[in-house]
Short mmCIF file of C-alpha atoms and ligand atoms in Angstrom, two decimals:
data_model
loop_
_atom_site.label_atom_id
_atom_site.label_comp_id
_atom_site.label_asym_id
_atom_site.label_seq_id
_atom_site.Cartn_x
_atom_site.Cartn_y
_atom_site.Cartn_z
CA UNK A 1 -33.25 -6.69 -11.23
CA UNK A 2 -29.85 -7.09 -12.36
CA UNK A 3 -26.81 -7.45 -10.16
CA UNK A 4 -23.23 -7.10 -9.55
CA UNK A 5 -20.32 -7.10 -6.96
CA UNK A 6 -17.63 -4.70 -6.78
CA UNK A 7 -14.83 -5.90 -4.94
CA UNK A 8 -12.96 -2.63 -3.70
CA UNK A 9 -14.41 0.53 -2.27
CA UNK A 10 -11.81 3.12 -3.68
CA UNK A 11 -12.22 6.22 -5.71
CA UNK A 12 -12.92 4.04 -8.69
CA UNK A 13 -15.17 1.11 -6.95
CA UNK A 14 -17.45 3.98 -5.45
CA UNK A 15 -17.36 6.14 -8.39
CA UNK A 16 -18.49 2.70 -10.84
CA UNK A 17 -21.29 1.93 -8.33
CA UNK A 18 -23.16 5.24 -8.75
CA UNK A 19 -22.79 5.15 -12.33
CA UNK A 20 -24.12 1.62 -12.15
CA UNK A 21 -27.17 2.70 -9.71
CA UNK A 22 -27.87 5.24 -11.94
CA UNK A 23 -28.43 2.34 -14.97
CA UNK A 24 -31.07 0.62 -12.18
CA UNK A 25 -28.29 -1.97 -11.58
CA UNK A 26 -27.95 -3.32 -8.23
CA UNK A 27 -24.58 -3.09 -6.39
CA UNK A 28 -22.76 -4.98 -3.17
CA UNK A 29 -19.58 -3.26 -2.58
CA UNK A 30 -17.04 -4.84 -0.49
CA UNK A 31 -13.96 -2.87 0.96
CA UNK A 32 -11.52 -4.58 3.43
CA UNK A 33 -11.67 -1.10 5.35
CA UNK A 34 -13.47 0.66 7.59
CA UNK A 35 -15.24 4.01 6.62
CA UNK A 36 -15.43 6.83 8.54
CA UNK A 37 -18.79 7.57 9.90
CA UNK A 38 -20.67 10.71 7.68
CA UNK A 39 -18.58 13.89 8.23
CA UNK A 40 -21.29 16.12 6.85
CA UNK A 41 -18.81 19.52 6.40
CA UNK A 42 -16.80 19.00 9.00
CA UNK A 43 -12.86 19.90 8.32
CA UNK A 44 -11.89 17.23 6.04
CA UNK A 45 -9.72 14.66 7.31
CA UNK A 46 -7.95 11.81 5.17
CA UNK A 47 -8.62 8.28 5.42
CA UNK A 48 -6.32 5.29 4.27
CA UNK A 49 -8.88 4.92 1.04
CA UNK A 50 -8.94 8.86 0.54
CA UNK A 51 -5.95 10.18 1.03
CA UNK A 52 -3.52 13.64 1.02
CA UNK A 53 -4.15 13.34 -2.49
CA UNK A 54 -5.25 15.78 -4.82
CA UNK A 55 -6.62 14.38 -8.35
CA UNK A 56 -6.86 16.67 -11.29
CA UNK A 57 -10.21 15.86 -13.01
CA UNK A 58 -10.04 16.20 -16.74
CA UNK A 59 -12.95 17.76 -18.44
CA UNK A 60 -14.04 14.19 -19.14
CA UNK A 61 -14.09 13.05 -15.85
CA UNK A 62 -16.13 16.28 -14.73
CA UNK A 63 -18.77 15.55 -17.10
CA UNK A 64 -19.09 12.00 -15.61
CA UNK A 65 -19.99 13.46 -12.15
CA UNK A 66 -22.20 16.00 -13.69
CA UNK A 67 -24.07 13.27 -14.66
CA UNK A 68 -24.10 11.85 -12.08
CA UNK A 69 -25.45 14.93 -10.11
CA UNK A 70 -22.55 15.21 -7.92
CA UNK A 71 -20.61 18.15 -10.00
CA UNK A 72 -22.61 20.62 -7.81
CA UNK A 73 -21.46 19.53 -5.03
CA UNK A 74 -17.68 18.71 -6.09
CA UNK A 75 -17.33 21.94 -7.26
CA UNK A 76 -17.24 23.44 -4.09
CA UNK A 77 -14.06 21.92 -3.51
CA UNK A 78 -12.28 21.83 -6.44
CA UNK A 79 -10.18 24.48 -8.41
CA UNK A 80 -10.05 24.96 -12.01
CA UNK A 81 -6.50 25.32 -14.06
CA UNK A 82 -6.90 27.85 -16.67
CA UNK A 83 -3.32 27.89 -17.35
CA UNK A 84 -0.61 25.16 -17.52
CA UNK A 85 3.40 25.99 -17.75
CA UNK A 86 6.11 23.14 -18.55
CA UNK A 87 9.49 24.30 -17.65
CA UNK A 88 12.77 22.20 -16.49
CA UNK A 89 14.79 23.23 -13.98
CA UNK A 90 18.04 25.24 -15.37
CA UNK A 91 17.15 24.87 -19.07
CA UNK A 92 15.63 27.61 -21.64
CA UNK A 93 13.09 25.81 -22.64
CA UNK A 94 9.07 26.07 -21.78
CA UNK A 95 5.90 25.80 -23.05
CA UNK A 96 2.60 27.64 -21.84
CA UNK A 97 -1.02 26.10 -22.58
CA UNK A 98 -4.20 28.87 -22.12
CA UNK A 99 -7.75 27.54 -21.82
CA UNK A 100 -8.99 31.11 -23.13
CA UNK A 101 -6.78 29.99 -26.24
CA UNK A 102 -8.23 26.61 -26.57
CA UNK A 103 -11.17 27.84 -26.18
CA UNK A 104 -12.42 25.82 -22.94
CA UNK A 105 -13.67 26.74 -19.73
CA UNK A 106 -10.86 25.05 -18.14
CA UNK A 107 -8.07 22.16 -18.69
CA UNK A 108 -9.93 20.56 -16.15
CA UNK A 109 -10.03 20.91 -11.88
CA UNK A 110 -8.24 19.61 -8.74
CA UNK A 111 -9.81 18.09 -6.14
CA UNK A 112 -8.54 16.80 -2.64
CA UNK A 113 -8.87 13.31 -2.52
CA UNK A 114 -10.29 13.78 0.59
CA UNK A 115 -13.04 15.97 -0.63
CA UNK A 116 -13.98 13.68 -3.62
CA UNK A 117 -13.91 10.58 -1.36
CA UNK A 118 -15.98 12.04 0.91
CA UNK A 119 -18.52 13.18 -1.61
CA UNK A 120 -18.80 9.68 -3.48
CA UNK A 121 -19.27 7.95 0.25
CA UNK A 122 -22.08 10.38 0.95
CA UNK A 123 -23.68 9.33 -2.54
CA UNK A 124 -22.90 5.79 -2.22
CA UNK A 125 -24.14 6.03 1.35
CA UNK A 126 -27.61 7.80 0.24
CA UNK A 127 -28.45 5.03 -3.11
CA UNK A 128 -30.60 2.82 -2.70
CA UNK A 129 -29.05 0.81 -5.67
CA UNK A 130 -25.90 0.37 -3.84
CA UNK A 131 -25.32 -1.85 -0.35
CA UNK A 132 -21.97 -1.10 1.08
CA UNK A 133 -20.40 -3.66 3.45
CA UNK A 134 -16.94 -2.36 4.75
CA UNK A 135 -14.28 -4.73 6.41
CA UNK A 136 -14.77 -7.63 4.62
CA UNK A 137 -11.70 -9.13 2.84
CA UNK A 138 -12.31 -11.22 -0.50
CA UNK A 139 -10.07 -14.27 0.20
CA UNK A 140 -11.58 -16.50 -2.86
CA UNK A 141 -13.46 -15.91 -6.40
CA UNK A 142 -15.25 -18.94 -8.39
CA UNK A 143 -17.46 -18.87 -11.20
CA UNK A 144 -19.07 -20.87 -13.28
CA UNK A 145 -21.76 -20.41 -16.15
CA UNK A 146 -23.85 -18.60 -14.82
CA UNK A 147 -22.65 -16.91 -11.64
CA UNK A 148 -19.64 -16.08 -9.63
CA UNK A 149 -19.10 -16.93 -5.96
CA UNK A 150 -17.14 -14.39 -3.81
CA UNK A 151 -15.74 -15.31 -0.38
CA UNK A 152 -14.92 -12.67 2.36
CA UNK A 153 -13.80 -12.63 5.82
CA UNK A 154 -15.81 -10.32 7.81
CA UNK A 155 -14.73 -10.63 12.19
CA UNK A 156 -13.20 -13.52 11.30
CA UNK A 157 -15.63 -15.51 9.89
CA UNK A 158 -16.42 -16.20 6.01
CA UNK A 159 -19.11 -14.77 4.19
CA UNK A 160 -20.92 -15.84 0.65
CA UNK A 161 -21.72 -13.54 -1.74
CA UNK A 162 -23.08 -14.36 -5.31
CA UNK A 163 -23.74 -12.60 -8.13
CA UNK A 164 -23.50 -13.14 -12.07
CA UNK A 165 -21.07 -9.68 -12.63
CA UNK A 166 -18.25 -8.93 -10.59
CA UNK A 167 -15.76 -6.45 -11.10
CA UNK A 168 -12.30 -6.40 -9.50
CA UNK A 169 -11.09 -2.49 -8.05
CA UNK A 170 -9.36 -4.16 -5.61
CA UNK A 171 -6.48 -1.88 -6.17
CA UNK A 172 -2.57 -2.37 -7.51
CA UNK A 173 -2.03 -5.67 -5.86
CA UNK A 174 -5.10 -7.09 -6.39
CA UNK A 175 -5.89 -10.32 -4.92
CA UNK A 176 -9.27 -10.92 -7.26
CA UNK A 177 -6.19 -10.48 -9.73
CA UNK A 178 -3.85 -13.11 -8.34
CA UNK A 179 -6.74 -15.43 -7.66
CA UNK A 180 -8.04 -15.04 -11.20
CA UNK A 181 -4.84 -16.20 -12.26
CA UNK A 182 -4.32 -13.35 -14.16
CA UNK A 183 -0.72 -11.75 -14.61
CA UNK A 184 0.61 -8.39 -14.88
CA UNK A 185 3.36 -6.67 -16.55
CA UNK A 186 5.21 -4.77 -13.27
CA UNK A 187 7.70 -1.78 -13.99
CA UNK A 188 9.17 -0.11 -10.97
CA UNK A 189 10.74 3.21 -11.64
CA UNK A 190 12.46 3.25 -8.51
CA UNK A 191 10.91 7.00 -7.74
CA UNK A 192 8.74 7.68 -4.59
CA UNK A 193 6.20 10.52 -5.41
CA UNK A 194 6.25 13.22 -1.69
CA UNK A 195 2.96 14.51 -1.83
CA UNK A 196 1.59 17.63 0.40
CA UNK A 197 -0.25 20.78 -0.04
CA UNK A 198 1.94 23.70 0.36
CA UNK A 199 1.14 27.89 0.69
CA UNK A 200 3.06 30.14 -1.98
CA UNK A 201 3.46 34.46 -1.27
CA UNK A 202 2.06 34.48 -4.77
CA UNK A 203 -1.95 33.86 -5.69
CA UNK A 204 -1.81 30.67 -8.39
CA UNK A 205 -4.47 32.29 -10.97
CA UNK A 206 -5.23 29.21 -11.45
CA UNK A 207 -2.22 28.35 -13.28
CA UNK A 208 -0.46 24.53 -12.73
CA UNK A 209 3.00 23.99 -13.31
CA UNK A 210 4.61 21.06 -14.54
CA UNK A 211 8.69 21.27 -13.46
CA UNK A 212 10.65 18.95 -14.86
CA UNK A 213 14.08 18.74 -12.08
CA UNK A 214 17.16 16.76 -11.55
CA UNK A 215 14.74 15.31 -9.12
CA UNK A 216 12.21 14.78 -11.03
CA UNK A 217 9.17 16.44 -12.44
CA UNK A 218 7.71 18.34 -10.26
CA UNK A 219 3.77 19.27 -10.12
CA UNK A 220 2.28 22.26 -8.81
CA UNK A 221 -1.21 22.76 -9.48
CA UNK A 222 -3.72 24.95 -8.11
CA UNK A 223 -6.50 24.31 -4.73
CA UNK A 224 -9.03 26.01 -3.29
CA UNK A 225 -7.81 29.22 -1.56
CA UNK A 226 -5.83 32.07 -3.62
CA UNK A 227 -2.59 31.09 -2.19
CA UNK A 228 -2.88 27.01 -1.47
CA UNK A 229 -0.96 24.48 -3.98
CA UNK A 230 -1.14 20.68 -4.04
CA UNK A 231 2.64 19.42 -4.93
CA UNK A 232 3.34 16.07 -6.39
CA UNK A 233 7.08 15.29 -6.72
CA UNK A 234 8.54 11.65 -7.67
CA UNK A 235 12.22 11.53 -6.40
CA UNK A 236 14.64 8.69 -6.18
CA UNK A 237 13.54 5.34 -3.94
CA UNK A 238 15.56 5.83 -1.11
CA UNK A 239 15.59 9.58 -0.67
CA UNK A 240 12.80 10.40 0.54
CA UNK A 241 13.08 10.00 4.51
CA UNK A 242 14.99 13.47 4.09
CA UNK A 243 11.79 15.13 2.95
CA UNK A 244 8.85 13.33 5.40
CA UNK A 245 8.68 14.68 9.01
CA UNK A 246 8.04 18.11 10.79
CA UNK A 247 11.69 18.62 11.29
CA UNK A 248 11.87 18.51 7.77
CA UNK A 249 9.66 21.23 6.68
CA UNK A 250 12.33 24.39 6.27
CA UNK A 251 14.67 21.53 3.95
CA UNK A 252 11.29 20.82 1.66
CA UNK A 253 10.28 24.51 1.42
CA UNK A 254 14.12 25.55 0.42
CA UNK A 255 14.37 22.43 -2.31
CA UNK A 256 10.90 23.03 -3.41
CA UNK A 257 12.30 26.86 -4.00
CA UNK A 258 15.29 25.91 -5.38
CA UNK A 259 13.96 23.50 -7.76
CA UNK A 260 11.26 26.03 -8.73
CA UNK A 261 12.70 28.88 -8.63
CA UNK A 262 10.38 32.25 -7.81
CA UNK A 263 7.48 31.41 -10.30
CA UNK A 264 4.89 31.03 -7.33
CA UNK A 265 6.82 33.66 -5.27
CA UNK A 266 8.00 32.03 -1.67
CA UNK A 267 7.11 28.92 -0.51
CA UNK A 268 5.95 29.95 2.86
CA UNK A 269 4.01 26.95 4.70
CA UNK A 270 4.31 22.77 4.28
CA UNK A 271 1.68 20.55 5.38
CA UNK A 272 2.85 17.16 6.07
CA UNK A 273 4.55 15.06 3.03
CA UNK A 274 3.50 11.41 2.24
CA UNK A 275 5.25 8.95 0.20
CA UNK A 276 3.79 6.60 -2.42
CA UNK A 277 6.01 4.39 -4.15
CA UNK A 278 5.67 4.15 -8.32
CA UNK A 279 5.40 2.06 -10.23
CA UNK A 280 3.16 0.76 -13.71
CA UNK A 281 1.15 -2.27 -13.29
CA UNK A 282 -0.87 -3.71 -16.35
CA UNK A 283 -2.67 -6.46 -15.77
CA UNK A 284 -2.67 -8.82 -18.75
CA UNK A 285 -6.81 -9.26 -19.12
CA UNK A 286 -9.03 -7.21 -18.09
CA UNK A 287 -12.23 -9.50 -18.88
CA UNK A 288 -11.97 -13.13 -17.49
CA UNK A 289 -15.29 -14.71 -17.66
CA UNK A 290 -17.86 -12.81 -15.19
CA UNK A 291 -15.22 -10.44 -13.64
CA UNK A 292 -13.81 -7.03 -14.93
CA UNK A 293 -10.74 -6.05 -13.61
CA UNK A 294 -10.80 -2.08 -13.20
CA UNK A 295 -9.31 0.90 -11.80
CA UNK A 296 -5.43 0.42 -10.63
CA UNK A 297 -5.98 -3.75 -10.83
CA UNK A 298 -6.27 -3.06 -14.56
CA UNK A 299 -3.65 -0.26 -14.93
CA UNK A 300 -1.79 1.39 -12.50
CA UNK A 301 0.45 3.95 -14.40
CA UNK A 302 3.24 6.95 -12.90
CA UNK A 303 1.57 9.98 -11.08
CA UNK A 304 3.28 12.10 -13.75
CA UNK A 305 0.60 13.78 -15.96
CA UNK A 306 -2.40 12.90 -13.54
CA UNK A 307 -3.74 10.36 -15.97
CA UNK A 308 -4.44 7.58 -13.90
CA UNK A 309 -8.28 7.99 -12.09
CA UNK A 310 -9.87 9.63 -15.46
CA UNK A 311 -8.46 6.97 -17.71
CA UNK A 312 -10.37 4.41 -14.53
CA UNK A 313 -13.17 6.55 -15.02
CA UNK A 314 -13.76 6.54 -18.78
CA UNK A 315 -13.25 2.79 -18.52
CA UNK A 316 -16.59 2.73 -15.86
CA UNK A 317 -18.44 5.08 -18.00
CA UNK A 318 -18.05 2.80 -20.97
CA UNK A 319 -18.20 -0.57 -19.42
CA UNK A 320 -21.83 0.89 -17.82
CA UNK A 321 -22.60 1.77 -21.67
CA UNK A 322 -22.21 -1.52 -22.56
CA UNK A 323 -23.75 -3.18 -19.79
CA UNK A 324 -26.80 -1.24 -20.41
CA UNK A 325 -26.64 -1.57 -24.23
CA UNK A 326 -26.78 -5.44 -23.54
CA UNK A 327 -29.78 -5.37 -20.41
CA UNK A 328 -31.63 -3.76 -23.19
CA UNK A 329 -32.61 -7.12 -24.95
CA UNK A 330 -31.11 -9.32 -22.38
CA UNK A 331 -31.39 -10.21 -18.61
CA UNK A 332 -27.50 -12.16 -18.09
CA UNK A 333 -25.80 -8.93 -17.15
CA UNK A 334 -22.16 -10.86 -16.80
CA UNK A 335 -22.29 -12.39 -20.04
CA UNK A 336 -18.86 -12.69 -20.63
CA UNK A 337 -18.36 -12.12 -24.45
CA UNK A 338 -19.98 -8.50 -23.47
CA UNK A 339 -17.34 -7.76 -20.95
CA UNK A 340 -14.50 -8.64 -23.71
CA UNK A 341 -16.15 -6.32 -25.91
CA UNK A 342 -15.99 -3.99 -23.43
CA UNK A 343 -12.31 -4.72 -23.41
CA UNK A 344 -11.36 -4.39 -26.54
CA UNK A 345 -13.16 -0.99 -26.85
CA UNK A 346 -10.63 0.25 -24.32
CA UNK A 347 -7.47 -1.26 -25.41
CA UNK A 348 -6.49 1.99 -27.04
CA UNK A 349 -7.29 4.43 -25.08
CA UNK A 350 -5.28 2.62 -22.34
CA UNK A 351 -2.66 1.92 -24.14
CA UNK A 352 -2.41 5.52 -25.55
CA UNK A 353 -2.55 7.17 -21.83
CA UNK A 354 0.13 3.97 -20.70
CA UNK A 355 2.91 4.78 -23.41
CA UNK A 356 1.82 8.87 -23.30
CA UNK A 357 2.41 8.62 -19.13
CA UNK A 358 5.82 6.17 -19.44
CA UNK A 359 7.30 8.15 -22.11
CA UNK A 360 6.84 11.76 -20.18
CA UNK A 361 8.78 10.42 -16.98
CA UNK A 362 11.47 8.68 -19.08
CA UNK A 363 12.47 10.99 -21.61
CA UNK A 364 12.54 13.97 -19.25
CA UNK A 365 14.72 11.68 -16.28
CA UNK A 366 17.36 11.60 -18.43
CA UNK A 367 20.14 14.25 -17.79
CA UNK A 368 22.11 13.42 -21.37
CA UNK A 369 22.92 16.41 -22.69
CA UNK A 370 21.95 15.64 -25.95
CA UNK A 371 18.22 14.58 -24.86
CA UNK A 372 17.93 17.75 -22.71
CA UNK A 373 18.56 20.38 -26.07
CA UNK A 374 16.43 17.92 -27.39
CA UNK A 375 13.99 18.51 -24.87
CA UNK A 376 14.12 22.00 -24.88
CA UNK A 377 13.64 22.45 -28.17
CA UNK A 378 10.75 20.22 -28.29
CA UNK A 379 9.22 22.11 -25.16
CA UNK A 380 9.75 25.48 -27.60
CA UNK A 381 8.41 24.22 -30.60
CA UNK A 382 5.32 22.88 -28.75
CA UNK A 383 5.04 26.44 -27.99
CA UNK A 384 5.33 27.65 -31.06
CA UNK A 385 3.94 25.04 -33.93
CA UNK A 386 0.04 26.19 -35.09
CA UNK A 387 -2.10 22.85 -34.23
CA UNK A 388 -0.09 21.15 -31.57
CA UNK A 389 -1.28 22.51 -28.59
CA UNK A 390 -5.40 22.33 -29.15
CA UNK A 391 -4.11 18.58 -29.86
CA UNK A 392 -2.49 18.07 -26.78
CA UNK A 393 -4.69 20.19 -24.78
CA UNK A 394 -7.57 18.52 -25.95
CA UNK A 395 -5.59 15.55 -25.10
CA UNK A 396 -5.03 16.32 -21.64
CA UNK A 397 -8.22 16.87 -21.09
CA UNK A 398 -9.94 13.29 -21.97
CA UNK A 399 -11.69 14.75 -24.91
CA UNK A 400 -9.73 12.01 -27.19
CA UNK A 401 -11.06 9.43 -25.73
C1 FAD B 501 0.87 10.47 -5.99
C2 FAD B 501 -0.28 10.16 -6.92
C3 FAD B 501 -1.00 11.20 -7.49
C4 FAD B 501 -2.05 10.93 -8.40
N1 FAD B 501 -2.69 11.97 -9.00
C5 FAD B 501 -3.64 11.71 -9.94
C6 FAD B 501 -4.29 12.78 -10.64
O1 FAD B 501 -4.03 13.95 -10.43
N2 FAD B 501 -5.23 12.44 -11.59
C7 FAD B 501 -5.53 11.16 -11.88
O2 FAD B 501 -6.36 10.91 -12.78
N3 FAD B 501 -4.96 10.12 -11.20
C8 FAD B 501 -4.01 10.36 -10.25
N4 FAD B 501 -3.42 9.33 -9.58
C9 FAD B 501 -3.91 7.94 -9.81
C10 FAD B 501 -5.09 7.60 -8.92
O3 FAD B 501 -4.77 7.91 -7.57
C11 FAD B 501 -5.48 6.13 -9.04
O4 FAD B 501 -5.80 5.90 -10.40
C12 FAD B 501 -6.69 5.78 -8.20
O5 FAD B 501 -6.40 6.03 -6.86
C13 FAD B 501 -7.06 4.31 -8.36
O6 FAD B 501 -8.11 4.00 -7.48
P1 FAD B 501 -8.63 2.51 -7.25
O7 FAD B 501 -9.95 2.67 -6.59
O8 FAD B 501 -8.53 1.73 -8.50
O9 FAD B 501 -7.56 1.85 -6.28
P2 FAD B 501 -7.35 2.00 -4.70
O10 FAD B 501 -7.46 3.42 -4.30
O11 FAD B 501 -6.08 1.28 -4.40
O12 FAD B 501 -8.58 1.23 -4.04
C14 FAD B 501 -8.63 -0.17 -3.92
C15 FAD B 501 -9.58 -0.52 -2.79
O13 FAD B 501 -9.73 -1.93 -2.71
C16 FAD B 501 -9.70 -2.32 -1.35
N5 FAD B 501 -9.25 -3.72 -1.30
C17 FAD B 501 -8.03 -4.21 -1.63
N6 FAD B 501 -7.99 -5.55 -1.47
C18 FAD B 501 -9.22 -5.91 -1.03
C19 FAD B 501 -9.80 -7.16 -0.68
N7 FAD B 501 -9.10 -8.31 -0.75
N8 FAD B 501 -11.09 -7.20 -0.25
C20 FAD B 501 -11.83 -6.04 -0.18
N9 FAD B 501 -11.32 -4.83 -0.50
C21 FAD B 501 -10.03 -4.76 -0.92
C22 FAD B 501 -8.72 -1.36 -0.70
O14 FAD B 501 -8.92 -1.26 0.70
C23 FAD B 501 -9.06 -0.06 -1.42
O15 FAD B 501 -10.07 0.67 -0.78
C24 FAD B 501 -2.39 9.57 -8.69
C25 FAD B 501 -1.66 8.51 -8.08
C26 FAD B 501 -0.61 8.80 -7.22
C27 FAD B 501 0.15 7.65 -6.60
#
């Protein structure tokens, strides 16, 4: 039976091993942390590799998991947006996206990272495909012709794994990448993203805002309960010790008002903020040999149009496809012109989502008052020019891919 290791238990690591052990391919996952013991539906509670995160799931990504056979279940905990509305802070300009107009069910649905995690670990935790061995750190990667060797620490002492596929979700500062040799492109836009989950006087219909602020843009999108939001908001490196903290919460609530103004009516409650610094990573291959890089050790990209974890999981639905494709007439599952094949079939799409992502958070951070009528008007006329919006919507959702 073929084989494979996936170095890295994250979102994207579990997520590629179901898909994997649904194609009959056996999988050794090994994450440097601990997991929590089964929760079954106890109150969520957020773990360094799920977080106080919220992902929104593009209509792409939701199809994944329905095949999978995990939508059912996901759905119970995410929300879908029906509406989105891009506005910035003290300007005229906005634009308003409807699914009913689009025609789609939704523009796709937010989940708690918590939730999601959760799910995926019950899954993992329930395949017989997939053996997962948590806190064990990869300290070395070899490979030769036909195999690579993987060394981990587990209570201090090394362990040997081998297999002739490994892939690399080892995260933003991936060690498979640094041991691989492999460089990266590093950008740091010098923003922190706060992220909490706040409660509005207003009901969100299901509506997500995007805000663009002197701060920076601001995301508001919608989570289970009529009144609950999930807020994402990048501000300066630096800054944001005012924000974190109990004491804190009346400060957030009045700058998250201020900033948004009465849209979502008052912002009444805060739960606790966390900080994530941002940056974009790109590593410079993504198929070296045996070994895939994937998820955030292949791209890590700015929080600001909740791109990131669908663009990792279109590249693990087609990297699957090919590895399937290929076990069709062959038994070397890690041949390695395959995985550059798989590469090059994602080049675009990556790059597309990379520049699409960069370009959002740099033209709107600029306060020139040129750019900002320039701005505005583009917001209007993407409200207003037949043909643009099913584009971008579509976009948005994965569907281009
Ligand atoms: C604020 C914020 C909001 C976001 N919102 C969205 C959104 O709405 N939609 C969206 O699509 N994306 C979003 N993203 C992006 C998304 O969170 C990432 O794409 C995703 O988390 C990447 O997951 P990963 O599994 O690749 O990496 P990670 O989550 O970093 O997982 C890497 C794993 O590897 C393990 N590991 C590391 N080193 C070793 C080692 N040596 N040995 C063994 N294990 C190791 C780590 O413990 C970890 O579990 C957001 C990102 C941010 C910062």
């Amino acid at each position: 039976m073929p084989e494979a290791i996936i170095v890295g238990g994250g979102m994207v690591g579990l997520s590629l091993s179901l898909m994997l052990a649904q194609a009959k391919i056996k999988v050794k996952i090994l994450e440097a942390n601990r997991y929590p013991k089964d929760q079954g539906t106890a109150l969520v509670e957020y773990h360094s590799n799920f977080d106080a995160r919220n992902s929104a799931l593009s209509r792409r990504s939701i199809h994944i998991y329905q095949q999978l056979g995990l939508w059912t279940v996901l759905q119970q905990y995410a929300t879908p947006i029906l509406e989105v509305q891009i506005t910035e802070q003290d300007s005229f300009g906005h634009a308003t996206l409807r699914a009913e107009e689009e025609h789609v069910e939704s523009f796709g649905q937010v989940i708690e990272n918590a939730w999601l995690g959760r799910v995926l670990l019950q899954a993992v935790r329930q395949s017989s495909y997939v053996e997962l061995i948590d806190e064990v750190e990869v300290t070395a990667l070899t490979q030769n012709e036909s195999m690579v060797e993987i060394t981990a620490i587990q209570a201090g002492e090394p362990r040997v794994f081998h297999a002739p596929l490994a892939v690399a979700a080892d995260g933003r500062d991936s060690k498979c990448r640094e041991i691989l040799g492999v460089g990266a492109e590093y950008y740091d836009y010098e923003q922190v993203a706060l992220v909490t989950t706040v409660q509005t006087s207003k009901p969100h219909q299901n509506v997500g805002f995007e805000r663009f602020s002197p701060l920076g843009p601001l995301a508001l999108l919608p989570l289970p309960g009529e009144y609950r939001r999930s807020v994402v908001w990048p501000v300066k490196k630096g800054e944001e010790q005012q924000w974190l903290g109990e004491a804190n919460d009346a400060h957030f609530l009045a700058a998250l008002q201020h900033a948004y103004g009465d849209r979502a009516g008052r912002f009444e409650k805060t739960a606790p903020r966390f900080s994530y610094p941002l940056s974009q990573v790109l590593a410079e291959k993504q198929a070296i040999g045996r070994v895939v890089l994937m998820g955030n050790a292949a791209h890590t990209l700015h929080p600001v149009a909740g791109q990131g974890f669908n663009l990792c999981l279109r590249d693990a639905d087609v990297l699957v496809r090919y590895l399937t494709q290929h076990l069709q007439h062959h038994t070397d599952i890690g041949t390695p012109h395959v995985l550059l094949a798989y590469e090059k079939s994602r080049l675009k799409d990556q790059q597309r989502v990379i520049r699409f992502c960069d370009s959002v958070v740099k033209g709107f951070s600029n306060n020139h008052p040129i750019l900002k009528i320039a701005r505005n008007v583009g917001l209007l006329a993407f409200d207003r020019i037949p043909g643009i919006k099913p584009l971008v919507a579509s976009y948005a959702m994965g569907l281009k891919a």
